[in-house]
Amino acid sequence: MARPVALPTPDTAVLEQWSWPPSYHEGYRPPRQQRHWFPRRETMPAEQRDEAILGRIRQVMAYAWDSSPFYRRKWRDAGLHPGDIRSLADFERVPVVRKEELRADQAAHQPFGSYLCVPPDEVKHINGTSGTTGRPTAFGISERDWRSVANAHARVMWAMGIRPHDTVLIGSPLSLYWGSWGAYIGAERLGARVFPFGAGVAGQTARTVLWMRQMGVTVFYGTPSYALRLAEVARAEGVDPAELGLRKLFFSGEPGASIPSIRGRIADAFGAQVYDSGSMAEVSPWMHLGAGSDEPGVLCWQDLVYTEVCDPSTLRRVPYGGEGTPVYTTLERTSQPMIRLLSNDLTRWEAPDAARGRTYPFLPRGIYGRIDDMFIVRGENIYPSAIDEVVMSDPGYGGEHRIVISRLEAMDSLVVQVEHQPELRLDGWAVRLSERLRRVLGVGATVVPVRQGTFERSEFKSRRVIDDRDLLRSLNARAQR
């Protein structure tokens, strides 16, 4: 039998529309000139907000204990009960949830898993992963959660300066991908005109340019890779991207919008402001990591999704200034709440600073890699985003590159094939770029120049790493059978 939990009640007088279960006034919208959607929630002292967040965490845990066999079993095995969590430090003792656990639970309890906390007939929207690297994960979303996500994303987009007079083009697939739908319903809730153009069909980008001019699009959402592709196609069509009329672009889905070289290329191409956002689809509102000012990096909107940056080994929070992997807890989800979901992403965080206009922790480089994507060459840990930043900042860069890791005998080799501008003089260029890579990575890398247009462009997310060692290993294993 579940032990009763004495739950503190957050002071709703100082946190606008803060209730459990979440309920928003759908008619509310700030005056257009107001900087904050919820001024008090966004600017209050972080310590005071943390007190309310602790109360909400206890509410969410008690709710999950009563509603979810998955969480009840997991916490019992760890010897924990929601009533044991009396501080945010205590909360670090709660075992993390891993993606593979969610997949296994859904396989055993189809279709939404035993971590679904509402009756199945309350699920009104289905999103999910593609399943290209394993079993697909289904996101069962209640109507309450759908509206909570819309309200949350509207808040963050408002902080980016997006307003009801804007026309927002959704430039990513309207499919299972949560990013497109979250941006769509957030823009809709904000009161903007929404243009769900989508992306991903071969040859569609030229039509995107045409429609953007025709519809007077002022805001673009998609991936950084697709924005760069859009600029390239616009120029090929005889259109200066800066004349398309965009004033803001915001991104998720892959690193880039907080990487200076990529961010700068996009901002220069379109003559517009660039904003980073995004975490994981499992913890939508994924835009809870979102920009609030026109600078690289993202804020952690802790009253939407409580974010801890943790040591990957101990899974305890690292001090501000430290690097680690985010662990997320949704504070407004009732259908499939995520409580200490391990991301395996990589970031560094800084303490809240009211000078940024909001008193949330800050990730100055956003999410800049996945621990899963890291590869090791001759003993050095290397993240693809570090290579991207070096090569894309070079003025001779021609638009795409590939990272090839191979092994000759016992020695790994790292080769970066880089497209170059047609007019570039190649004398010494590859050597100089190789040297810059070596200084950043701590290991030698050979740059091989290739013609502009050699590599296929992405209509969504770029995949630039080719690890030939995997092929070599599989061939060796096959030969030994």
Coordinates of C-alpha atoms in Angstrom, one line a residue:
M1 CA 0.0 0.0 0.0
A2 CA 1.3 3.4 -0.9
R3 CA 2.4 5.6 1.9
P4 CA 0.7 9.0 2.1
V5 CA 2.8 11.9 0.9
A6 CA 2.6 15.3 2.5
L7 CA 2.9 17.7 -0.4
P8 CA 3.9 21.4 0.0
T9 CA 1.7 23.7 -2.1
P10 CA 3.6 26.1 -4.3
D11 CA 2.8 29.7 -3.9
T12 CA 0.6 30.2 -6.9
A13 CA 0.4 33.9 -6.2
V14 CA 3.9 34.4 -7.4
L15 CA 3.9 31.8 -10.2
E16 CA 1.5 32.7 -13.0
Q17 CA -0.8 29.9 -14.0
W18 CA 1.1 27.3 -11.9
S19 CA -1.2 24.5 -11.1
W20 CA -1.3 20.7 -10.9
P21 CA -2.6 19.2 -13.1
P22 CA -1.5 22.0 -15.4
S23 CA -4.2 24.3 -16.6
Y24 CA -3.7 27.4 -18.7
H25 CA -6.0 30.3 -19.5
E26 CA -6.1 29.8 -23.3
G27 CA -7.3 33.4 -23.9
Y28 CA -4.2 34.9 -22.2
R29 CA -1.6 36.6 -24.3
P30 CA 0.8 39.4 -23.1
P31 CA 0.7 42.9 -24.6
R32 CA 2.9 42.8 -27.7
Q33 CA 5.5 45.1 -26.3
Q34 CA 5.9 43.0 -23.1
R35 CA 9.2 41.2 -22.9
H36 CA 8.0 38.3 -20.8
W37 CA 5.0 35.9 -21.2
F38 CA 4.9 35.4 -17.5
P39 CA 7.1 38.1 -15.9
R40 CA 7.1 36.8 -12.4
R41 CA 7.9 33.1 -13.3
E42 CA 10.7 34.1 -15.6
T43 CA 12.4 36.8 -13.4
M44 CA 11.9 35.7 -9.8
P45 CA 14.9 34.7 -7.7
A46 CA 16.1 31.3 -8.8
E47 CA 16.2 30.0 -5.2
Q48 CA 12.5 31.0 -4.7
R49 CA 11.5 29.2 -7.9
D50 CA 13.5 26.1 -6.8
E51 CA 11.3 25.9 -3.7
A52 CA 8.2 25.7 -5.9
I53 CA 9.9 23.3 -8.3
L54 CA 10.7 20.9 -5.4
G55 CA 7.0 21.0 -4.4
R56 CA 6.0 20.2 -8.0
I57 CA 8.6 17.4 -8.3
R58 CA 7.0 15.8 -5.3
Q59 CA 3.6 16.1 -6.8
V60 CA 4.7 14.6 -10.1
M61 CA 6.5 11.7 -8.3
A62 CA 3.4 11.0 -6.2
Y63 CA 1.2 11.1 -9.3
A64 CA 3.5 8.7 -11.1
W65 CA 3.7 6.4 -8.1
D66 CA -0.1 6.1 -8.0
S67 CA -0.5 5.9 -11.8
S68 CA 2.5 4.1 -13.3
P69 CA 3.6 0.5 -12.6
F70 CA 6.9 1.4 -14.4
Y71 CA 7.9 4.1 -11.9
R72 CA 6.5 2.3 -8.9
R73 CA 8.5 -0.8 -9.7
K74 CA 11.7 1.2 -10.5
W75 CA 11.6 3.2 -7.3
R76 CA 10.7 0.3 -5.1
D77 CA 13.7 -1.6 -6.5
A78 CA 15.8 1.4 -5.5
G79 CA 14.3 1.6 -2.0
L80 CA 12.8 5.0 -2.7
H81 CA 9.3 6.5 -2.1
P82 CA 8.2 10.0 -3.3
G83 CA 7.9 11.0 0.4
D84 CA 11.6 10.5 0.8
I85 CA 12.4 13.5 -1.5
R86 CA 12.6 16.5 0.7
S87 CA 15.2 18.6 -1.2
L88 CA 16.6 18.9 -4.7
A89 CA 19.7 17.2 -3.4
D90 CA 17.5 14.2 -2.3
F91 CA 16.1 14.2 -5.9
E92 CA 19.6 13.2 -7.2
R93 CA 19.1 9.8 -5.5
V94 CA 16.2 9.0 -7.8
P95 CA 17.5 6.5 -10.4
V96 CA 17.7 7.8 -14.0
V97 CA 15.5 6.5 -16.8
R98 CA 17.3 5.4 -19.9
K99 CA 15.9 5.3 -23.4
E100 CA 16.4 1.5 -23.7
E101 CA 14.2 1.1 -20.6
L102 CA 11.4 2.9 -22.3
R103 CA 11.7 0.8 -25.4
A104 CA 11.7 -2.4 -23.4
D105 CA 8.8 -1.3 -21.4
Q106 CA 6.8 -0.5 -24.5
A107 CA 7.6 -3.8 -26.0
A108 CA 6.3 -5.5 -22.9
H109 CA 3.3 -3.2 -22.5
Q110 CA 2.2 -2.2 -25.9
P111 CA 1.5 0.3 -27.3
F112 CA 2.5 3.1 -24.8
G113 CA 4.3 1.3 -22.0
S114 CA 3.4 1.0 -18.3
Y115 CA 4.7 4.5 -17.8
L116 CA 1.5 5.8 -19.4
C117 CA -0.3 7.6 -16.5
V118 CA -3.7 8.2 -18.1
P119 CA -6.3 5.7 -19.5
P120 CA -5.3 4.8 -23.1
D121 CA -8.5 6.4 -24.4
E122 CA -7.3 9.8 -23.2
V123 CA -4.4 9.6 -25.7
K124 CA -5.4 11.9 -28.5
H125 CA -2.1 12.5 -30.4
I126 CA 0.6 10.0 -31.4
N127 CA 4.2 11.0 -32.2
G128 CA 7.3 9.0 -31.9
T129 CA 10.8 8.1 -33.1
S130 CA 11.4 6.6 -36.5
G131 CA 12.9 3.4 -35.2
T132 CA 15.8 3.5 -37.7
T133 CA 18.2 2.5 -34.9
G134 CA 16.0 0.2 -33.0
R135 CA 12.4 -0.3 -31.8
P136 CA 10.3 2.8 -32.5
T137 CA 9.2 4.7 -29.3
A138 CA 5.6 5.9 -29.3
F139 CA 4.7 9.1 -27.6
G140 CA 1.1 9.0 -26.4
I141 CA -0.1 12.6 -25.7
S142 CA -3.3 13.5 -24.0
E143 CA -5.2 16.6 -25.0
R144 CA -4.2 18.3 -21.7
D145 CA -0.5 17.7 -22.5
W146 CA -0.9 18.9 -26.1
R147 CA -2.2 22.2 -24.8
S148 CA 0.4 22.4 -22.1
V149 CA 3.2 21.9 -24.7
A150 CA 1.5 24.6 -26.9
N151 CA 1.5 27.1 -24.0
A152 CA 5.1 26.3 -23.0
H153 CA 6.4 26.7 -26.5
A154 CA 4.5 29.9 -27.0
R155 CA 6.3 31.3 -23.9
V156 CA 9.7 30.4 -25.2
M157 CA 9.0 31.7 -28.7
W158 CA 7.7 34.9 -27.2
A159 CA 11.1 35.2 -25.5
M160 CA 12.7 35.0 -28.9
G161 CA 10.7 38.0 -30.0
I162 CA 8.2 36.2 -32.2
R163 CA 4.9 38.0 -32.2
P164 CA 1.3 37.5 -33.5
H165 CA 2.1 39.6 -36.6
D166 CA 4.7 37.1 -37.7
T167 CA 4.3 34.4 -40.3
V168 CA 6.2 31.2 -39.1
L169 CA 7.3 28.7 -41.7
I170 CA 7.8 25.1 -40.3
G171 CA 10.7 23.9 -42.4
S172 CA 11.0 20.4 -41.0
P173 CA 8.9 17.2 -41.7
L174 CA 5.3 17.2 -40.4
S175 CA 5.6 13.5 -39.5
L176 CA 6.2 11.6 -36.3
Y177 CA 8.9 14.2 -35.5
W178 CA 7.8 16.1 -32.4
G179 CA 9.9 19.2 -33.3
S180 CA 7.7 20.2 -36.2
W181 CA 4.4 19.8 -34.3
G182 CA 5.7 21.6 -31.2
A183 CA 6.8 24.6 -33.2
Y184 CA 3.5 24.5 -35.0
I185 CA 1.2 24.5 -32.0
G186 CA 3.5 27.0 -30.1
A187 CA 3.3 29.5 -33.0
E188 CA -0.5 28.9 -33.2
R189 CA -1.0 29.4 -29.5
L190 CA 1.1 32.6 -29.7
G191 CA -1.3 33.9 -32.3
A192 CA 1.1 34.0 -35.3
R193 CA 0.2 32.9 -38.8
V194 CA 1.6 29.3 -39.3
F195 CA 2.8 28.0 -42.6
P196 CA 3.4 24.2 -42.2
F197 CA 5.5 23.8 -45.4
G198 CA 7.5 20.8 -44.2
A199 CA 10.8 19.5 -45.7
G200 CA 12.4 16.3 -46.8
V201 CA 11.1 15.9 -50.4
A202 CA 13.8 16.0 -53.1
G203 CA 13.5 19.2 -55.1
Q204 CA 11.2 20.9 -52.6
T205 CA 13.7 23.5 -51.4
A206 CA 13.4 25.6 -54.5
R207 CA 9.6 25.7 -53.9
T208 CA 10.3 26.7 -50.3
V209 CA 12.1 29.8 -51.6
L210 CA 9.2 30.6 -53.9
W211 CA 6.6 30.2 -51.2
M212 CA 8.6 32.2 -48.6
R213 CA 8.6 35.2 -51.0
Q214 CA 5.0 34.8 -51.9
M215 CA 3.7 34.5 -48.3
G216 CA 5.9 37.1 -46.7
V217 CA 7.5 34.6 -44.2
T218 CA 9.2 36.4 -41.3
V219 CA 10.2 33.5 -39.1
F220 CA 11.8 30.1 -40.0
Y221 CA 11.9 26.9 -37.9
G222 CA 13.9 23.9 -38.9
T223 CA 17.4 22.4 -38.6
P224 CA 20.6 24.4 -39.1
S225 CA 21.6 22.0 -41.9
Y226 CA 18.3 22.8 -43.8
A227 CA 18.7 26.5 -43.3
L228 CA 22.2 26.3 -44.9
R229 CA 20.7 24.2 -47.7
L230 CA 17.9 26.8 -48.2
A231 CA 20.4 29.6 -48.5
E232 CA 22.4 27.6 -51.1
V233 CA 19.4 26.8 -53.2
A234 CA 18.1 30.4 -53.0
R235 CA 21.4 31.7 -54.4
A236 CA 21.2 29.0 -57.2
E237 CA 17.7 30.4 -58.0
G238 CA 19.1 33.9 -58.3
V239 CA 17.7 35.0 -54.9
D240 CA 19.7 36.6 -52.2
P241 CA 18.7 34.8 -49.0
A242 CA 18.9 38.1 -47.1
E243 CA 16.1 39.5 -49.3
L244 CA 13.6 36.8 -48.3
G245 CA 12.4 39.0 -45.5
L246 CA 13.2 36.7 -42.5
R247 CA 13.8 38.5 -39.3
K248 CA 14.3 35.4 -37.0
L249 CA 15.2 31.8 -37.4
F250 CA 15.0 29.3 -34.6
F251 CA 16.4 25.7 -34.6
S252 CA 16.4 22.3 -33.0
G253 CA 17.2 18.7 -34.1
E254 CA 21.0 18.9 -34.3
P255 CA 23.9 21.1 -32.9
G256 CA 24.6 24.2 -34.8
A257 CA 22.6 27.2 -33.8
S258 CA 25.0 27.9 -30.8
I259 CA 28.2 26.9 -32.7
P260 CA 29.7 30.2 -33.7
S261 CA 30.8 29.2 -37.2
I262 CA 27.4 27.6 -38.2
R263 CA 25.4 30.3 -36.4
G264 CA 27.4 33.1 -38.1
R265 CA 26.9 31.6 -41.6
I266 CA 23.1 31.4 -41.1
A267 CA 22.8 34.9 -39.6
D268 CA 25.0 36.4 -42.4
A269 CA 23.2 34.5 -45.2
F270 CA 19.7 35.6 -44.1
G271 CA 20.5 38.9 -42.4
A272 CA 18.4 37.7 -39.5
Q273 CA 18.6 36.8 -35.8
V274 CA 19.4 33.2 -34.9
Y275 CA 18.0 31.3 -31.9
D276 CA 18.9 27.9 -30.5
S277 CA 16.4 25.5 -28.8
G278 CA 15.7 21.9 -28.3
S279 CA 16.4 18.9 -26.1
M280 CA 14.6 15.5 -26.5
A281 CA 11.3 14.5 -28.0
E282 CA 10.6 12.3 -25.0
V283 CA 10.5 15.4 -22.7
S284 CA 8.4 17.8 -24.8
P285 CA 8.0 20.7 -24.4
W286 CA 11.4 20.1 -26.0
M287 CA 11.8 23.9 -26.4
H288 CA 12.3 24.1 -22.6
L289 CA 15.9 24.6 -23.6
G290 CA 15.4 27.8 -25.6
A291 CA 17.0 31.1 -26.2
G292 CA 15.8 34.2 -24.5
S293 CA 18.2 36.7 -26.1
D294 CA 20.0 37.1 -29.4
E295 CA 23.2 35.3 -28.4
P296 CA 24.5 31.7 -28.6
G297 CA 23.3 29.4 -26.0
V298 CA 20.0 28.4 -24.4
L299 CA 18.2 29.0 -21.1
C300 CA 16.9 26.0 -19.0
W301 CA 13.3 26.9 -18.4
Q302 CA 13.3 25.1 -15.1
D303 CA 9.6 25.5 -14.3
L304 CA 8.7 23.7 -17.5
V305 CA 11.2 20.8 -17.5
Y306 CA 13.6 20.6 -14.5
T307 CA 17.1 20.2 -15.9
E308 CA 20.2 18.9 -14.1
V309 CA 23.6 18.7 -15.8
C310 CA 25.1 15.6 -14.3
D311 CA 28.4 13.8 -14.3
P312 CA 28.0 10.9 -16.8
S313 CA 29.5 8.4 -14.4
T314 CA 27.9 9.4 -11.0
L315 CA 24.7 10.9 -12.5
R316 CA 24.9 13.6 -9.8
R317 CA 24.8 17.3 -10.6
V318 CA 28.0 19.0 -11.6
P319 CA 28.6 22.6 -10.2
Y320 CA 27.8 25.5 -12.4
G321 CA 30.7 25.9 -14.8
G322 CA 31.0 22.2 -15.2
E323 CA 30.4 19.9 -18.2
G324 CA 28.1 16.9 -18.2
T325 CA 25.0 15.3 -19.6
P326 CA 21.5 16.8 -19.0
V327 CA 18.9 14.8 -17.0
Y328 CA 15.3 15.9 -17.5
T329 CA 12.2 15.9 -15.4
T330 CA 8.9 17.1 -17.0
L331 CA 6.8 19.2 -14.7
E332 CA 3.7 19.6 -16.8
R333 CA 3.2 16.2 -18.5
T334 CA 0.4 13.9 -17.2
S335 CA 0.3 11.2 -20.0
Q336 CA 3.9 10.0 -20.1
P337 CA 5.9 12.0 -17.5
M338 CA 9.6 11.7 -17.7
I339 CA 11.3 11.7 -14.3
R340 CA 15.1 11.9 -14.4
L341 CA 15.4 10.9 -18.1
L342 CA 19.1 10.6 -19.1
S343 CA 19.8 12.3 -22.4
N344 CA 23.4 11.2 -23.1
D345 CA 23.9 14.7 -24.7
L346 CA 26.8 16.9 -23.8
T347 CA 26.7 20.5 -22.5
R348 CA 28.1 23.0 -20.0
W349 CA 26.0 25.1 -17.8
E350 CA 26.3 28.4 -16.0
A351 CA 24.4 29.9 -13.0
P352 CA 21.3 32.0 -13.5
D353 CA 22.1 35.7 -14.3
A354 CA 19.3 38.2 -14.2
A355 CA 21.3 40.4 -16.7
R356 CA 20.0 37.9 -19.4
G357 CA 16.5 39.0 -18.6
R358 CA 15.4 35.7 -17.1
T359 CA 16.7 33.9 -14.0
Y360 CA 17.2 30.5 -15.4
P361 CA 20.5 28.5 -15.7
F362 CA 22.3 29.0 -19.0
L363 CA 24.0 26.6 -21.5
P364 CA 26.4 28.9 -23.3
R365 CA 27.1 26.5 -26.1
G366 CA 23.7 24.8 -26.1
I367 CA 23.7 21.1 -26.7
Y368 CA 26.9 20.6 -28.6
G369 CA 27.2 16.8 -29.0
R370 CA 26.0 13.4 -27.9
I371 CA 28.1 11.1 -25.8
D372 CA 26.9 8.4 -28.2
D373 CA 28.3 10.3 -31.1
M374 CA 31.8 10.6 -29.6
F375 CA 34.5 8.6 -31.2
I376 CA 38.0 7.9 -30.1
V377 CA 41.0 8.3 -32.4
R378 CA 44.4 7.4 -30.9
G379 CA 43.2 7.9 -27.4
E380 CA 41.5 11.3 -27.9
N381 CA 37.7 11.8 -27.4
I382 CA 36.4 13.6 -30.4
Y383 CA 33.0 15.1 -31.0
P384 CA 31.8 15.8 -34.6
S385 CA 30.6 19.2 -33.6
A386 CA 34.2 20.2 -32.8
I387 CA 35.3 19.4 -36.4
D388 CA 32.2 21.1 -37.8
E389 CA 33.1 24.3 -36.0
V390 CA 36.7 24.4 -37.3
V391 CA 36.0 23.6 -40.9
M392 CA 32.8 25.7 -41.2
S393 CA 34.5 28.8 -39.8
D394 CA 37.1 28.8 -42.7
P395 CA 36.3 31.4 -45.4
G396 CA 37.2 28.8 -48.1
Y397 CA 34.6 26.3 -46.9
G398 CA 32.4 25.2 -49.8
G399 CA 29.2 24.1 -47.9
E400 CA 29.7 20.4 -46.8
H401 CA 32.2 18.0 -45.5
R402 CA 32.6 14.3 -44.4
I403 CA 34.5 12.9 -41.4
V404 CA 36.1 9.5 -42.3
I405 CA 37.7 7.4 -39.6
S406 CA 39.6 4.3 -40.8
R407 CA 42.2 2.0 -39.5
L408 CA 45.3 0.8 -41.3
E409 CA 46.9 -2.0 -39.4
A410 CA 46.9 -0.9 -35.8
M411 CA 46.7 2.8 -36.3
D412 CA 43.5 4.9 -36.6
S413 CA 43.4 7.7 -39.1
L414 CA 41.1 10.7 -39.3
V415 CA 40.4 12.2 -42.7
V416 CA 38.1 15.2 -43.2
Q417 CA 37.0 15.7 -46.8
V418 CA 36.1 19.3 -47.2
E419 CA 34.3 21.1 -50.1
H420 CA 36.0 24.3 -51.0
Q421 CA 34.9 27.5 -52.8
P422 CA 35.6 27.3 -56.6
E423 CA 37.8 30.4 -56.6
L424 CA 39.9 29.2 -53.7
R425 CA 43.6 28.8 -54.2
L426 CA 44.4 25.5 -52.7
D427 CA 48.1 26.0 -52.2
G428 CA 48.7 25.2 -48.5
W429 CA 45.0 25.5 -47.6
A430 CA 44.5 21.9 -46.6
V431 CA 47.7 21.9 -44.6
R432 CA 46.6 25.0 -42.7
L433 CA 43.2 23.6 -42.0
S434 CA 44.7 20.3 -40.9
E435 CA 46.9 22.2 -38.4
R436 CA 43.9 24.1 -36.9
L437 CA 42.1 20.7 -36.5
R438 CA 45.1 19.2 -34.8
R439 CA 45.3 22.1 -32.3
V440 CA 41.6 21.8 -31.4
L441 CA 41.3 18.0 -31.4
G442 CA 44.7 17.1 -30.0
V443 CA 45.2 14.5 -32.7
G444 CA 46.3 14.7 -36.3
A445 CA 43.7 15.0 -39.0
T446 CA 44.3 15.0 -42.8
V447 CA 42.1 17.5 -44.8
V448 CA 41.3 16.4 -48.3
P449 CA 39.9 19.2 -50.5
V450 CA 37.0 18.2 -52.8
R451 CA 34.9 20.2 -55.3
Q452 CA 31.9 22.2 -54.1
G453 CA 28.8 20.1 -54.7
T454 CA 30.5 16.7 -54.1
F455 CA 28.4 15.7 -51.2
E456 CA 24.6 15.3 -51.0
R457 CA 22.8 18.1 -49.1
S458 CA 20.4 17.4 -46.3
E459 CA 16.8 18.4 -46.4
F460 CA 16.6 17.7 -42.6
K461 CA 19.5 16.5 -40.4
S462 CA 23.1 16.1 -41.7
R463 CA 25.0 12.8 -41.2
R464 CA 28.7 13.5 -41.7
V465 CA 30.6 10.8 -39.9
I466 CA 31.8 7.6 -41.7
D467 CA 33.5 5.2 -39.4
D468 CA 35.2 2.6 -41.7
R469 CA 36.5 0.8 -38.6
D470 CA 33.0 -0.6 -38.1
L471 CA 33.2 -2.1 -41.6
L472 CA 36.7 -3.5 -40.9
R473 CA 35.5 -5.0 -37.7
S474 CA 32.5 -6.7 -39.2
L475 CA 34.7 -8.0 -42.1
N476 CA 37.2 -9.4 -39.6
A477 CA 34.5 -11.0 -37.5
R478 CA 33.0 -12.6 -40.6
A479 CA 36.3 -14.0 -41.7
Q480 CA 36.9 -15.6 -38.3
R481 CA 33.6 -17.5 -38.3

